[in-house]
CSV table of C-alpha atoms and ligand atoms in Angstrom, one decimal:
chain,number,residue,atom,x,y,z
I,37,MET,CA,-10.1,-8.4,44.5
I,38,TRP,CA,-7.8,-11.3,44.0
I,39,ASP,CA,-9.7,-14.2,42.4
I,40,LYS,CA,-8.3,-17.6,43.5
I,41,ASN,CA,-10.1,-19.4,40.6
I,42,LEU,CA,-8.5,-17.1,38.1
I,43,LYS,CA,-5.0,-17.9,39.5
I,44,PHE,CA,-5.9,-21.6,39.2
I,45,GLN,CA,-6.9,-21.2,35.5
I,46,LYS,CA,-3.7,-19.4,34.8
I,47,ASN,CA,-1.7,-22.4,36.0
I,48,LYS,CA,-3.5,-24.8,33.7
I,49,SER,CA,-2.1,-25.9,30.4
I,50,ILE,CA,-3.4,-25.6,26.8
I,51,ALA,CA,-3.9,-29.0,25.3
I,52,ILE,CA,-3.6,-29.7,21.6
I,53,PHE,CA,-4.7,-33.0,20.0
I,54,ASP,CA,-4.2,-34.4,16.5
I,55,SER,CA,-4.1,-37.9,14.9
I,56,GLY,CA,-0.3,-37.4,14.7
I,57,PHE,CA,2.2,-34.7,13.9
I,58,GLY,CA,-0.1,-32.2,12.0
I,59,GLY,CA,-1.2,-30.3,15.2
I,60,LEU,CA,2.4,-29.4,15.8
I,61,PHE,CA,2.1,-26.7,13.2
I,62,ILE,CA,-0.6,-25.2,15.5
I,63,MET,CA,1.6,-25.7,18.6
I,64,LYS,CA,4.5,-23.9,16.9
I,65,GLU,CA,2.4,-20.8,16.5
I,66,ILE,CA,0.7,-21.1,19.9
I,67,ILE,CA,4.2,-20.9,21.4
I,68,LYS,CA,5.0,-17.8,19.5
I,69,VAL,CA,1.8,-16.0,20.2
I,70,LEU,CA,1.3,-17.2,23.8
I,71,PRO,CA,4.9,-17.6,25.0
I,72,HIS,CA,4.0,-18.1,28.7
I,73,GLU,CA,1.6,-20.9,28.3
I,74,ASP,CA,2.3,-24.5,29.3
I,75,VAL,CA,1.3,-26.8,26.4
I,76,ILE,CA,0.4,-30.5,26.4
I,77,TYR,CA,0.4,-32.1,23.0
I,78,PHE,CA,-1.2,-35.5,22.1
I,79,GLY,CA,-0.5,-37.4,18.9
I,80,ASP,CA,-2.5,-40.6,18.3
I,81,ASN,CA,0.3,-41.7,15.9
I,82,ILE,CA,-0.5,-45.4,16.2
I,83,ARG,CA,-4.0,-44.8,14.7
I,84,ALA,CA,-3.0,-42.2,12.2
I,85,PRO,CA,-4.3,-41.5,9.6
I,86,TYR,CA,-7.7,-40.6,11.0
I,87,GLY,CA,-8.6,-39.4,7.5
I,88,ASP,CA,-9.3,-42.9,6.3
I,89,ARG,CA,-11.4,-43.9,9.3
I,90,SER,CA,-15.2,-43.8,9.8
I,91,GLU,CA,-16.8,-40.9,11.7
I,92,LYS,CA,-17.8,-43.4,14.4
I,93,GLU,CA,-14.2,-44.5,15.0
I,94,ILE,CA,-12.9,-40.9,14.9
I,95,ILE,CA,-15.5,-39.9,17.6
I,96,LYS,CA,-14.6,-42.9,19.7
I,97,HIS,CA,-10.9,-42.3,19.7
I,98,SER,CA,-11.3,-38.5,20.1
I,99,LEU,CA,-13.5,-38.9,23.2
I,100,ARG,CA,-11.1,-41.3,24.8
I,101,ILE,CA,-8.1,-39.0,24.3
I,102,ALA,CA,-10.0,-35.8,25.2
I,103,ASP,CA,-11.0,-37.4,28.5
I,104,PHE,CA,-7.4,-38.2,29.2
I,105,LEU,CA,-6.3,-34.7,28.4
I,106,ASN,CA,-9.1,-33.2,30.5
I,107,SER,CA,-7.8,-35.2,33.5
I,108,LEU,CA,-4.4,-33.3,33.2
I,109,ASN,CA,-5.4,-29.9,34.5
I,110,ILE,CA,-6.0,-28.2,31.2
I,111,LYS,CA,-7.9,-25.0,30.6
I,112,VAL,CA,-8.6,-25.3,26.9
I,113,LEU,CA,-8.5,-28.1,24.2
I,114,ILE,CA,-7.5,-27.3,20.7
I,115,LEU,CA,-8.4,-29.7,18.0
I,116,GLY,CA,-5.3,-29.4,15.8
I,117,CYS,CA,-6.9,-31.5,13.2
I,118,ASN,CA,-9.6,-30.8,10.5
I,119,THR,CA,-10.7,-34.4,10.5
I,120,ILE,CA,-11.4,-34.4,14.3
I,121,SER,CA,-12.9,-31.0,14.1
I,122,ALA,CA,-15.2,-32.1,11.2
I,123,CYS,CA,-16.3,-35.4,12.7
I,124,ALA,CA,-16.0,-35.2,16.5
I,125,TYR,CA,-16.3,-31.6,17.6
I,126,LYS,CA,-20.0,-31.8,18.4
I,127,SER,CA,-19.6,-35.0,20.5
I,128,LEU,CA,-16.6,-33.6,22.3
I,129,LYS,CA,-18.4,-30.4,23.1
I,130,LYS,CA,-21.3,-32.4,24.5
I,131,SER,CA,-19.2,-34.6,26.7
I,132,LEU,CA,-16.5,-32.1,28.0
I,133,LYS,CA,-17.0,-29.1,30.2
I,134,ILE,CA,-14.0,-27.2,28.9
I,135,ASP,CA,-13.5,-24.7,26.1
I,136,ILE,CA,-12.8,-26.5,22.8
I,137,PHE,CA,-11.4,-24.8,19.7
I,138,GLU,CA,-11.8,-26.4,16.3
I,139,ILE,CA,-10.0,-25.4,13.2
I,140,ILE,CA,-12.9,-25.4,10.6
I,141,SER,CA,-14.6,-22.2,11.7
I,142,PRO,CA,-11.5,-20.0,11.3
I,143,SER,CA,-10.9,-21.7,8.0
I,144,VAL,CA,-14.4,-21.0,6.7
I,145,LYS,CA,-14.1,-17.3,7.7
I,146,LYS,CA,-10.8,-17.1,5.8
I,147,ILE,CA,-12.1,-18.9,2.7
I,148,LEU,CA,-15.3,-16.7,2.6
I,149,LYS,CA,-13.1,-13.6,2.1
I,150,LEU,CA,-11.6,-15.0,-1.1
I,151,ASN,CA,-13.8,-14.7,-4.1
I,152,ARG,CA,-11.9,-17.1,-6.2
I,153,LYS,CA,-11.8,-20.7,-7.5
I,154,ILE,CA,-10.6,-22.5,-4.4
I,155,GLY,CA,-9.2,-26.0,-4.2
I,156,ILE,CA,-9.6,-27.4,-0.7
I,157,LEU,CA,-7.1,-30.1,0.1
I,158,ALA,CA,-8.3,-32.3,3.0
I,159,THR,CA,-8.6,-35.9,4.2
I,160,LYS,CA,-11.3,-38.2,2.9
I,161,ALA,CA,-13.1,-38.1,6.2
I,162,THR,CA,-13.2,-34.3,6.2
I,163,ILE,CA,-14.4,-34.2,2.5
I,164,PHE,CA,-16.9,-36.9,3.2
I,165,SER,CA,-18.4,-34.9,6.2
I,166,LYS,CA,-19.2,-32.0,3.7
I,167,ILE,CA,-18.6,-29.6,6.6
I,168,TYR,CA,-16.7,-27.1,4.4
I,169,GLN,CA,-19.4,-27.0,1.7
I,170,ARG,CA,-22.2,-26.7,4.3
I,171,LYS,CA,-20.5,-23.8,6.2
I,172,ILE,CA,-19.2,-21.9,3.2
I,173,LEU,CA,-22.3,-22.2,0.9
I,174,LYS,CA,-24.5,-21.1,3.7
I,175,TYR,CA,-23.0,-17.7,3.4
I,176,ASN,CA,-22.0,-17.6,-0.3
I,177,LYS,CA,-23.8,-20.0,-2.6
I,178,LYS,CA,-21.7,-18.8,-5.6
I,179,MET,CA,-18.4,-19.8,-4.0
I,180,ASP,CA,-16.5,-22.1,-6.5
I,181,LEU,CA,-15.0,-24.9,-4.4
I,182,SER,CA,-13.3,-28.2,-5.4
I,183,PHE,CA,-12.0,-30.8,-3.0
I,184,PHE,CA,-9.0,-33.1,-3.3
I,185,SER,CA,-7.6,-35.6,-0.9
I,186,CYS,CA,-3.8,-36.2,-0.7
I,187,PRO,CA,-3.4,-39.2,1.8
I,188,LEU,CA,0.2,-39.7,0.9
I,189,PHE,CA,1.1,-36.4,2.5
I,190,VAL,CA,-0.1,-37.7,5.9
I,191,SER,CA,1.8,-40.9,5.6
I,192,LEU,CA,5.1,-39.1,4.6
I,193,VAL,CA,4.8,-36.8,7.7
I,194,GLU,CA,3.9,-39.7,10.0
I,195,LYS,CA,6.9,-41.7,8.7
I,196,GLY,CA,9.2,-38.6,9.1
I,197,VAL,CA,10.2,-38.5,5.5
I,198,PHE,CA,12.0,-35.2,5.0
I,199,ASP,CA,13.8,-36.0,1.7
I,200,GLU,CA,12.9,-33.0,-0.5
I,201,LYS,CA,12.9,-35.1,-3.7
I,202,ILE,CA,10.4,-37.6,-2.3
I,203,LEU,CA,8.2,-34.8,-1.0
I,204,GLU,CA,8.3,-33.0,-4.4
I,205,GLU,CA,7.4,-36.2,-6.2
I,206,ALA,CA,4.3,-36.6,-3.9
I,207,VAL,CA,3.2,-33.1,-4.6
I,208,ARG,CA,3.7,-33.5,-8.4
I,209,TYR,CA,1.7,-36.8,-8.3
I,210,TYR,CA,-1.4,-35.1,-6.8
I,211,LEU,CA,-1.1,-31.9,-8.9
I,212,LYS,CA,-1.2,-33.9,-12.1
I,213,ASN,CA,-4.8,-34.8,-11.4
I,214,ILE,CA,-5.7,-31.4,-10.1
I,215,GLU,CA,-4.3,-29.2,-12.9
I,216,SER,CA,-7.3,-29.5,-15.2
I,217,LYS,CA,-9.6,-27.9,-12.6
I,218,LYS,CA,-8.0,-24.5,-13.0
I,219,ILE,CA,-7.7,-23.8,-9.3
I,220,GLU,CA,-6.7,-20.2,-8.4
I,221,ILE,CA,-5.9,-20.7,-4.7
I,222,PHE,CA,-5.3,-23.9,-2.6
I,223,PHE,CA,-6.5,-24.0,0.9
I,224,LEU,CA,-4.9,-26.6,3.2
I,225,GLY,CA,-7.7,-28.2,5.1
I,226,CYS,CA,-5.5,-30.8,6.8
I,227,THR,CA,-2.8,-29.8,9.3
I,228,HIS,CA,-0.4,-32.4,8.1
I,229,TYR,CA,-0.5,-30.9,4.6
I,230,ILE,CA,1.0,-27.6,6.0
I,231,PHE,CA,4.3,-29.5,5.9
I,232,PHE,CA,4.0,-29.3,2.1
I,233,LYS,CA,3.1,-25.6,1.9
I,234,GLU,CA,6.3,-24.3,0.5
I,235,ILE,CA,6.8,-27.2,-2.0
I,236,LEU,CA,3.2,-26.9,-3.2
I,237,LYS,CA,3.7,-23.2,-3.7
I,238,LYS,CA,6.9,-23.7,-5.6
I,239,ILE,CA,5.6,-26.4,-7.9
I,240,SER,CA,2.0,-25.2,-8.5
I,241,ASN,CA,3.0,-21.5,-8.6
I,242,LYS,CA,-0.3,-20.8,-6.9
I,243,LYS,CA,-1.3,-19.0,-3.7
I,244,ILE,CA,-1.4,-21.6,-0.8
I,245,ILE,CA,-3.2,-20.7,2.4
I,246,ASP,CA,-4.2,-22.2,5.7
I,247,SER,CA,-5.9,-21.0,8.9
I,248,VAL,CA,-3.3,-21.8,11.6
I,249,LEU,CA,-2.7,-18.1,12.5
I,250,GLU,CA,-6.4,-17.4,12.6
I,251,CYS,CA,-7.1,-20.4,14.8
I,252,VAL,CA,-4.3,-19.4,17.2
I,253,GLU,CA,-5.5,-15.8,17.3
I,254,GLU,CA,-9.0,-17.0,18.2
I,255,VAL,CA,-7.5,-19.0,21.1
I,256,LYS,CA,-5.5,-16.0,22.3
I,257,ASN,CA,-8.6,-13.7,22.1
I,258,ASN,CA,-10.7,-16.1,24.1
I,259,LEU,CA,-8.1,-16.8,26.8
I,260,LYS,CA,-8.2,-13.2,28.1
I,261,GLU,CA,-8.0,-13.4,31.9
I,262,LYS,CA,-7.2,-17.1,31.8
I,263,ALA,CA,-3.9,-16.4,30.0
I,264,SER,CA,-0.7,-17.1,31.9
I,265,PHE,CA,2.0,-14.5,32.3
I,266,LEU,CA,5.5,-14.5,33.8
I,267,ASN,CA,5.4,-18.3,33.6
I,268,ILE,CA,8.4,-20.2,32.3
I,269,PRO,CA,6.5,-22.5,29.9
I,270,LYS,CA,6.7,-26.3,30.1
I,271,TYR,CA,5.9,-28.5,27.1
I,272,MET,CA,4.8,-32.1,27.4
I,273,PHE,CA,4.2,-34.5,24.5
I,274,TYR,CA,2.2,-37.8,24.5
I,275,THR,CA,2.2,-40.3,21.7
I,276,THR,CA,0.4,-43.6,21.3
I,277,LYS,CA,3.4,-44.9,19.3
I,278,ASP,CA,7.2,-45.0,19.9
I,279,LYS,CA,8.5,-42.0,21.9
I,280,LYS,CA,12.0,-42.0,20.2
I,281,GLU,CA,10.5,-41.8,16.8
I,282,PHE,CA,8.0,-39.1,18.0
I,283,LYS,CA,10.9,-37.1,19.4
I,284,ARG,CA,12.9,-37.2,16.2
I,285,ILE,CA,10.0,-36.1,14.0
I,286,ALA,CA,8.5,-33.6,16.4
I,287,GLU,CA,11.8,-31.9,17.1
I,288,LYS,CA,12.4,-31.4,13.4
I,289,ILE,CA,8.9,-29.9,12.8
I,290,LEU,CA,9.0,-27.7,15.9
I,291,GLN,CA,12.7,-26.9,15.5
I,292,MET,CA,13.2,-27.6,19.2
I,293,GLU,CA,15.6,-29.7,21.1
I,294,ASP,CA,15.2,-32.2,24.0
I,295,ILE,CA,11.5,-32.4,24.1
I,296,ASN,CA,9.9,-34.4,26.8
I,297,VAL,CA,7.8,-37.3,25.3
I,298,ARG,CA,5.8,-39.9,27.1
I,299,GLU,CA,4.2,-43.0,25.6
I,300,LYS,CA,0.5,-43.4,26.2
I,301,LYS,CA,-0.2,-46.8,24.7
I,302,ASN,CA,-2.7,-47.9,27.3
I,303,ILE,CA,-5.3,-45.5,25.8
I,304,ILE,CA,-5.7,-48.0,22.9
I,305,ASN,CA,-8.5,-50.5,23.2
A,68,DGL,N1,-4.1,-33.7,10.6
A,68,DGL,C1,-5.4,-34.2,10.3
A,68,DGL,C2,-6.3,-33.1,9.7
A,68,DGL,O1,-6.0,-31.9,9.8
A,68,DGL,C3,-5.6,-35.5,9.7
A,68,DGL,C4,-4.6,-36.4,9.3
A,68,DGL,C5,-5.0,-37.8,9.3
A,68,DGL,O2,-5.6,-38.3,8.3
A,68,DGL,O3,-4.8,-38.5,10.3
A,68,DGL,O4,-7.2,-33.4,9.1
């Protein structure tokens, strides 16, 4: 029998939220894996980086933005940000009645499969939350983990600095302090850091991993009957900063042209 509610769900959008441009790396894969879905992206660029903020602030901003997204006819919310996933997931889950996907669980699953000396690169707020240690050591107490924060990476992406030499310099700067730790594999525990994946690999000569594909796969598997098909997808972007600047940087990251961006400055209090 035809289920009207199901049809309604299929017409809804997938929403992705990040402090800024980092979640676009998730959106890029969502588009490939789920090509018929409408996607709404929200970047709180004016308040990025979240990684230097307190948990209280991150929860407050996340609740506000998630409420707005929830008012836009969405079927799921993806937290395209480790910092928001680490600090605000529980509060968001409590206050919203929609499916929310965070990025820490698929990351933890992936890290647990690697029995190596892992260097987790993440923001200060994510490291401070100790969420990776708690979730990983619960299953494997012997896992050798080290944590490093690279805040400059977030600033460079947010400013749209694409000059290869400057990006390489930033990577060398952080690697200098990390080298002595004899890391075997680097895990990117911040979506902004994905922008540096290839440069990090080239300079460190190490294996660099992230969990974007696993996160997207989880969303796909859970959508099931809510998935859209035969739909020509529409993509809408919101930023709390300047839309021209957002367009320039987002188009470069997504390798897309003519994206539709709206400014949502009134969400700031
Ligand atoms: N992209 C975010 C993450 O994955 C955080 C960047 C920021 O500090 O705002 O943690």
